[in-house]
JSON list of C-alpha atoms in Angstrom, two decimals:
[
{"chain": "T", "resi": 1, "resn": "MET", "atom": "CA", "xyz": [101.57, -129.23, 86.61]},
{"chain": "T", "resi": 2, "resn": "THR", "atom": "CA", "xyz": [102.86, -126.45, 88.81]},
{"chain": "T", "resi": 3, "resn": "TYR", "atom": "CA", "xyz": [106.04, -126.88, 90.75]},
{"chain": "T", "resi": 4, "resn": "LYS", "atom": "CA", "xyz": [107.21, -124.94, 93.77]},
{"chain": "T", "resi": 5, "resn": "LYS", "atom": "CA", "xyz": [110.45, -124.75, 95.70]},
{"chain": "T", "resi": 6, "resn": "LEU", "atom": "CA", "xyz": [110.59, -125.67, 99.37]},
{"chain": "T", "resi": 7, "resn": "SER", "atom": "CA", "xyz": [112.30, -122.29, 100.07]},
{"chain": "T", "resi": 8, "resn": "GLU", "atom": "CA", "xyz": [109.23, -120.46, 98.69]},
{"chain": "T", "resi": 9, "resn": "GLN", "atom": "CA", "xyz": [106.83, -122.59, 100.74]},
{"chain": "T", "resi": 10, "resn": "VAL", "atom": "CA", "xyz": [108.81, -121.97, 103.95]},
{"chain": "T", "resi": 11, "resn": "HIS", "atom": "CA", "xyz": [108.20, -118.22, 103.55]},
{"chain": "T", "resi": 12, "resn": "GLU", "atom": "CA", "xyz": [104.44, -118.85, 103.60]},
{"chain": "T", "resi": 13, "resn": "LEU", "atom": "CA", "xyz": [104.58, -120.17, 107.18]},
{"chain": "T", "resi": 14, "resn": "SER", "atom": "CA", "xyz": [102.66, -118.06, 109.71]},
{"chain": "T", "resi": 15, "resn": "ASN", "atom": "CA", "xyz": [105.48, -118.58, 112.19]},
{"chain": "T", "resi": 16, "resn": "PRO", "atom": "CA", "xyz": [108.90, -118.54, 110.43]},
{"chain": "T", "resi": 17, "resn": "GLN", "atom": "CA", "xyz": [110.61, -119.55, 113.70]},
{"chain": "T", "resi": 18, "resn": "ARG", "atom": "CA", "xyz": [109.13, -123.02, 113.13]},
{"chain": "T", "resi": 19, "resn": "SER", "atom": "CA", "xyz": [110.69, -123.41, 109.65]},
{"chain": "T", "resi": 20, "resn": "ASP", "atom": "CA", "xyz": [113.12, -126.11, 110.84]},
{"chain": "T", "resi": 21, "resn": "THR", "atom": "CA", "xyz": [110.23, -128.22, 112.16]},
{"chain": "T", "resi": 22, "resn": "PHE", "atom": "CA", "xyz": [108.29, -127.62, 108.94]},
{"chain": "T", "resi": 23, "resn": "VAL", "atom": "CA", "xyz": [111.20, -128.81, 106.76]},
{"chain": "T", "resi": 24, "resn": "LYS", "atom": "CA", "xyz": [111.49, -131.95, 108.90]},
{"chain": "T", "resi": 25, "resn": "MET", "atom": "CA", "xyz": [107.72, -132.62, 108.61]},
{"chain": "T", "resi": 26, "resn": "PHE", "atom": "CA", "xyz": [107.88, -131.94, 104.85]},
{"chain": "T", "resi": 27, "resn": "ARG", "atom": "CA", "xyz": [110.68, -134.49, 104.40]},
{"chain": "T", "resi": 28, "resn": "ASP", "atom": "CA", "xyz": [108.82, -137.04, 106.54]},
{"chain": "T", "resi": 29, "resn": "ALA", "atom": "CA", "xyz": [105.69, -136.56, 104.39]},
{"chain": "T", "resi": 30, "resn": "VAL", "atom": "CA", "xyz": [107.73, -137.04, 101.18]},
{"chain": "T", "resi": 31, "resn": "ARG", "atom": "CA", "xyz": [109.36, -140.19, 102.62]},
{"chain": "T", "resi": 32, "resn": "ASP", "atom": "CA", "xyz": [105.91, -141.52, 103.61]},
{"chain": "T", "resi": 33, "resn": "GLY", "atom": "CA", "xyz": [104.66, -140.92, 100.05]},
{"chain": "T", "resi": 34, "resn": "LYS", "atom": "CA", "xyz": [102.09, -138.23, 100.94]},
{"chain": "T", "resi": 35, "resn": "PHE", "atom": "CA", "xyz": [103.30, -136.20, 97.94]},
{"chain": "T", "resi": 36, "resn": "GLU", "atom": "CA", "xyz": [106.16, -136.14, 95.44]},
{"chain": "T", "resi": 37, "resn": "ALA", "atom": "CA", "xyz": [109.29, -134.00, 95.84]},
{"chain": "T", "resi": 38, "resn": "ALA", "atom": "CA", "xyz": [112.86, -134.06, 94.55]},
{"chain": "T", "resi": 39, "resn": "TYR", "atom": "CA", "xyz": [116.15, -132.68, 95.86]},
{"chain": "T", "resi": 40, "resn": "MET", "atom": "CA", "xyz": [117.64, -129.79, 93.90]},
{"chain": "T", "resi": 41, "resn": "PRO", "atom": "CA", "xyz": [121.40, -129.10, 93.67]},
{"chain": "T", "resi": 42, "resn": "GLU", "atom": "CA", "xyz": [121.23, -125.76, 95.53]},
{"chain": "T", "resi": 43, "resn": "ARG", "atom": "CA", "xyz": [120.68, -124.95, 99.20]},
{"chain": "T", "resi": 44, "resn": "PHE", "atom": "CA", "xyz": [118.65, -122.21, 100.88]},
{"chain": "T", "resi": 45, "resn": "THR", "atom": "CA", "xyz": [118.77, -120.38, 104.21]},
{"chain": "T", "resi": 46, "resn": "MET", "atom": "CA", "xyz": [115.86, -121.00, 106.55]},
{"chain": "T", "resi": 47, "resn": "PRO", "atom": "CA", "xyz": [114.16, -117.89, 108.02]},
{"chain": "T", "resi": 48, "resn": "LYS", "atom": "CA", "xyz": [114.47, -119.22, 111.60]},
{"chain": "T", "resi": 49, "resn": "GLN", "atom": "CA", "xyz": [116.92, -117.41, 113.88]},
{"chain": "T", "resi": 50, "resn": "PHE", "atom": "CA", "xyz": [118.79, -120.06, 115.87]},
{"chain": "T", "resi": 51, "resn": "THR", "atom": "CA", "xyz": [120.56, -119.33, 119.15]},
{"chain": "T", "resi": 52, "resn": "ARG", "atom": "CA", "xyz": [123.40, -121.21, 120.77]},
{"chain": "T", "resi": 53, "resn": "ARG", "atom": "CA", "xyz": [123.06, -122.00, 124.45]},
{"chain": "T", "resi": 54, "resn": "GLY", "atom": "CA", "xyz": [125.34, -119.90, 126.61]},
{"chain": "T", "resi": 55, "resn": "SER", "atom": "CA", "xyz": [126.36, -117.47, 123.87]},
{"chain": "T", "resi": 56, "resn": "GLU", "atom": "CA", "xyz": [124.91, -114.29, 122.48]},
{"chain": "T", "resi": 57, "resn": "GLY", "atom": "CA", "xyz": [123.68, -113.63, 118.97]},
{"chain": "T", "resi": 58, "resn": "THR", "atom": "CA", "xyz": [121.84, -115.74, 116.47]},
{"chain": "T", "resi": 59, "resn": "TYR", "atom": "CA", "xyz": [122.83, -117.74, 113.43]},
{"chain": "T", "resi": 60, "resn": "LEU", "atom": "CA", "xyz": [121.05, -119.11, 110.37]},
{"chain": "T", "resi": 61, "resn": "ARG", "atom": "CA", "xyz": [121.01, -122.62, 108.94]},
{"chain": "T", "resi": 62, "resn": "ASP", "atom": "CA", "xyz": [121.00, -123.81, 105.35]},
{"chain": "T", "resi": 63, "resn": "THR", "atom": "CA", "xyz": [119.14, -126.84, 104.10]},
{"chain": "T", "resi": 64, "resn": "LYS", "atom": "CA", "xyz": [118.85, -128.70, 100.79]},
{"chain": "T", "resi": 65, "resn": "GLU", "atom": "CA", "xyz": [116.42, -127.19, 98.32]},
{"chain": "T", "resi": 66, "resn": "MET", "atom": "CA", "xyz": [113.57, -129.41, 97.14]},
{"chain": "T", "resi": 67, "resn": "LEU", "atom": "CA", "xyz": [111.09, -129.08, 94.30]},
{"chain": "T", "resi": 68, "resn": "PHE", "atom": "CA", "xyz": [107.55, -130.42, 94.64]},
{"chain": "T", "resi": 69, "resn": "GLU", "atom": "CA", "xyz": [104.23, -130.47, 92.84]},
{"chain": "T", "resi": 70, "resn": "THR", "atom": "CA", "xyz": [101.55, -128.18, 94.22]},
{"chain": "T", "resi": 71, "resn": "THR", "atom": "CA", "xyz": [98.42, -130.31, 94.38]},
{"chain": "T", "resi": 72, "resn": "PRO", "atom": "CA", "xyz": [95.15, -129.85, 96.31]},
{"chain": "T", "resi": 73, "resn": "LYS", "atom": "CA", "xyz": [96.37, -132.73, 98.51]},
{"chain": "T", "resi": 74, "resn": "PHE", "atom": "CA", "xyz": [99.59, -130.83, 99.28]},
{"chain": "T", "resi": 75, "resn": "ASP", "atom": "CA", "xyz": [97.69, -127.57, 99.91]},
{"chain": "T", "resi": 76, "resn": "LYS", "atom": "CA", "xyz": [95.47, -129.35, 102.44]},
{"chain": "T", "resi": 77, "resn": "TRP", "atom": "CA", "xyz": [98.52, -130.91, 104.14]},
{"chain": "T", "resi": 78, "resn": "PHE", "atom": "CA", "xyz": [100.30, -127.53, 104.28]},
{"chain": "T", "resi": 79, "resn": "GLU", "atom": "CA", "xyz": [97.24, -125.78, 105.73]},
{"chain": "T", "resi": 80, "resn": "GLU", "atom": "CA", "xyz": [97.03, -128.32, 108.58]},
{"chain": "T", "resi": 81, "resn": "VAL", "atom": "CA", "xyz": [100.79, -128.27, 109.27]},
{"chain": "T", "resi": 82, "resn": "ASN", "atom": "CA", "xyz": [100.91, -124.46, 109.15]},
{"chain": "T", "resi": 83, "resn": "ARG", "atom": "CA", "xyz": [98.03, -124.22, 111.64]},
{"chain": "T", "resi": 84, "resn": "GLU", "atom": "CA", "xyz": [99.70, -126.77, 113.91]},
{"chain": "T", "resi": 85, "resn": "LEU", "atom": "CA", "xyz": [103.06, -124.92, 113.82]},
{"chain": "T", "resi": 86, "resn": "ALA", "atom": "CA", "xyz": [101.41, -121.52, 114.32]},
{"chain": "T", "resi": 87, "resn": "ALA", "atom": "CA", "xyz": [99.71, -122.70, 117.51]},
{"chain": "T", "resi": 88, "resn": "ALA", "atom": "CA", "xyz": [101.58, -122.46, 120.78]},
{"chain": "T", "resi": 89, "resn": "ARG", "atom": "CA", "xyz": [104.28, -125.08, 120.77]},
{"chain": "T", "resi": 90, "resn": "LYS", "atom": "CA", "xyz": [104.92, -127.56, 123.54]},
{"chain": "T", "resi": 91, "resn": "GLY", "atom": "CA", "xyz": [106.94, -125.84, 126.24]},
{"chain": "T", "resi": 92, "resn": "GLY", "atom": "CA", "xyz": [107.25, -122.10, 126.31]},
{"chain": "T", "resi": 93, "resn": "THR", "atom": "CA", "xyz": [104.71, -119.60, 125.14]},
{"chain": "T", "resi": 94, "resn": "ILE", "atom": "CA", "xyz": [104.67, -117.23, 122.21]},
{"chain": "T", "resi": 95, "resn": "LYS", "atom": "CA", "xyz": [105.82, -113.80, 123.33]},
{"chain": "T", "resi": 96, "resn": "PRO", "atom": "CA", "xyz": [103.12, -111.18, 122.78]},
{"chain": "T", "resi": 97, "resn": "SER", "atom": "CA", "xyz": [104.12, -108.92, 119.90]},
{"chain": "T", "resi": 98, "resn": "VAL", "atom": "CA", "xyz": [102.24, -106.95, 117.27]},
{"chain": "T", "resi": 99, "resn": "GLU", "atom": "CA", "xyz": [103.20, -109.61, 114.69]},
{"chain": "T", "resi": 100, "resn": "ALA", "atom": "CA", "xyz": [102.03, -112.48, 116.92]},
{"chain": "T", "resi": 101, "resn": "ILE", "atom": "CA", "xyz": [98.70, -110.72, 117.61]},
{"chain": "T", "resi": 102, "resn": "GLU", "atom": "CA", "xyz": [98.14, -109.87, 113.92]},
{"chain": "T", "resi": 103, "resn": "ALA", "atom": "CA", "xyz": [98.96, -113.47, 112.93]},
{"chain": "T", "resi": 104, "resn": "GLY", "atom": "CA", "xyz": [96.38, -114.66, 115.46]},
{"chain": "T", "resi": 105, "resn": "LEU", "atom": "CA", "xyz": [98.97, -116.54, 117.53]},
{"chain": "T", "resi": 106, "resn": "VAL", "atom": "CA", "xyz": [98.14, -114.50, 120.63]},
{"chain": "T", "resi": 107, "resn": "ASP", "atom": "CA", "xyz": [94.57, -113.65, 121.67]},
{"chain": "T", "resi": 108, "resn": "PHE", "atom": "CA", "xyz": [94.43, -109.86, 122.12]},
{"chain": "T", "resi": 109, "resn": "LYS", "atom": "CA", "xyz": [91.06, -109.87, 123.94]},
{"chain": "T", "resi": 110, "resn": "GLN", "atom": "CA", "xyz": [92.41, -112.42, 126.43]},
{"chain": "T", "resi": 111, "resn": "MET", "atom": "CA", "xyz": [95.55, -110.28, 126.95]},
{"chain": "T", "resi": 112, "resn": "ALA", "atom": "CA", "xyz": [93.39, -107.19, 127.53]},
{"chain": "T", "resi": 113, "resn": "ALA", "atom": "CA", "xyz": [91.21, -109.06, 130.04]},
{"chain": "T", "resi": 114, "resn": "GLU", "atom": "CA", "xyz": [94.29, -110.27, 131.94]},
{"chain": "T", "resi": 115, "resn": "THR", "atom": "CA", "xyz": [95.71, -106.74, 131.96]},
{"chain": "T", "resi": 116, "resn": "ARG", "atom": "CA", "xyz": [92.42, -105.34, 133.29]},
{"chain": "T", "resi": 117, "resn": "LYS", "atom": "CA", "xyz": [92.36, -108.02, 136.03]},
{"chain": "T", "resi": 118, "resn": "LYS", "atom": "CA", "xyz": [95.96, -107.21, 137.07]},
{"chain": "T", "resi": 119, "resn": "MET", "atom": "CA", "xyz": [95.23, -103.47, 137.12]},
{"chain": "T", "resi": 120, "resn": "GLN", "atom": "CA", "xyz": [92.06, -104.00, 139.19]},
{"chain": "T", "resi": 121, "resn": "ALA", "atom": "CA", "xyz": [93.90, -106.25, 141.67]},
{"chain": "T", "resi": 122, "resn": "SER", "atom": "CA", "xyz": [96.69, -103.70, 141.98]},
{"chain": "T", "resi": 123, "resn": "TYR", "atom": "CA", "xyz": [94.17, -100.87, 142.50]},
{"chain": "T", "resi": 124, "resn": "GLU", "atom": "CA", "xyz": [92.27, -102.84, 145.18]},
{"chain": "T", "resi": 125, "resn": "LYS", "atom": "CA", "xyz": [95.51, -103.71, 146.94]},
{"chain": "T", "resi": 126, "resn": "GLY", "atom": "CA", "xyz": [96.43, -100.04, 147.03]},
{"chain": "T", "resi": 127, "resn": "GLN", "atom": "CA", "xyz": [92.99, -99.07, 148.37]},
{"chain": "T", "resi": 128, "resn": "ALA", "atom": "CA", "xyz": [93.15, -101.76, 151.06]},
{"chain": "T", "resi": 129, "resn": "LEU", "atom": "CA", "xyz": [96.65, -100.67, 152.04]},
{"chain": "T", "resi": 130, "resn": "GLY", "atom": "CA", "xyz": [95.52, -97.06, 152.30]},
{"chain": "T", "resi": 131, "resn": "GLN", "atom": "CA", "xyz": [92.57, -98.01, 154.51]},
{"chain": "T", "resi": 132, "resn": "THR", "atom": "CA", "xyz": [94.65, -100.10, 156.92]},
{"chain": "T", "resi": 133, "resn": "ARG", "atom": "CA", "xyz": [97.17, -97.26, 157.27]},
{"chain": "T", "resi": 134, "resn": "SER", "atom": "CA", "xyz": [94.48, -94.68, 157.99]},
{"chain": "T", "resi": 135, "resn": "LYS", "atom": "CA", "xyz": [92.97, -96.93, 160.67]},
{"chain": "T", "resi": 136, "resn": "THR", "atom": "CA", "xyz": [96.28, -97.49, 162.46]},
{"chain": "T", "resi": 137, "resn": "LYS", "atom": "CA", "xyz": [97.13, -93.76, 162.52]},
{"chain": "T", "resi": 138, "resn": "ARG", "atom": "CA", "xyz": [93.88, -92.83, 164.37]},
{"chain": "T", "resi": 139, "resn": "LYS", "atom": "CA", "xyz": [94.75, -94.83, 167.51]}
]
């Protein structure tokens, strides 16, 4: 039997900003009997940076440590949950960053195509503007 701490598993998430949701889903799965886990006496700090509405800066949250068995069933569950949490969440979009692109959360080719389209539209607008100005000056 191999055991693992919840704090270690949280650091394997593709998107650490979703660690709070993951811990909640983990606890729900344990309560529903999907796999076995036990509370440990210590606590750990989640990697998510929380922000308070209307104030600057971020803060961290602690949660109870848990120990669980790593089984193929758990690995399958984690893979699905991790994929689900890595995908764009409901409301809001993932900000494009090198990390997000490397993690596959943002489609680089799609971003490049959108950029090209914006640049082309801007160029055409400029050309059209230049042509209308040259026509009006000739009168």
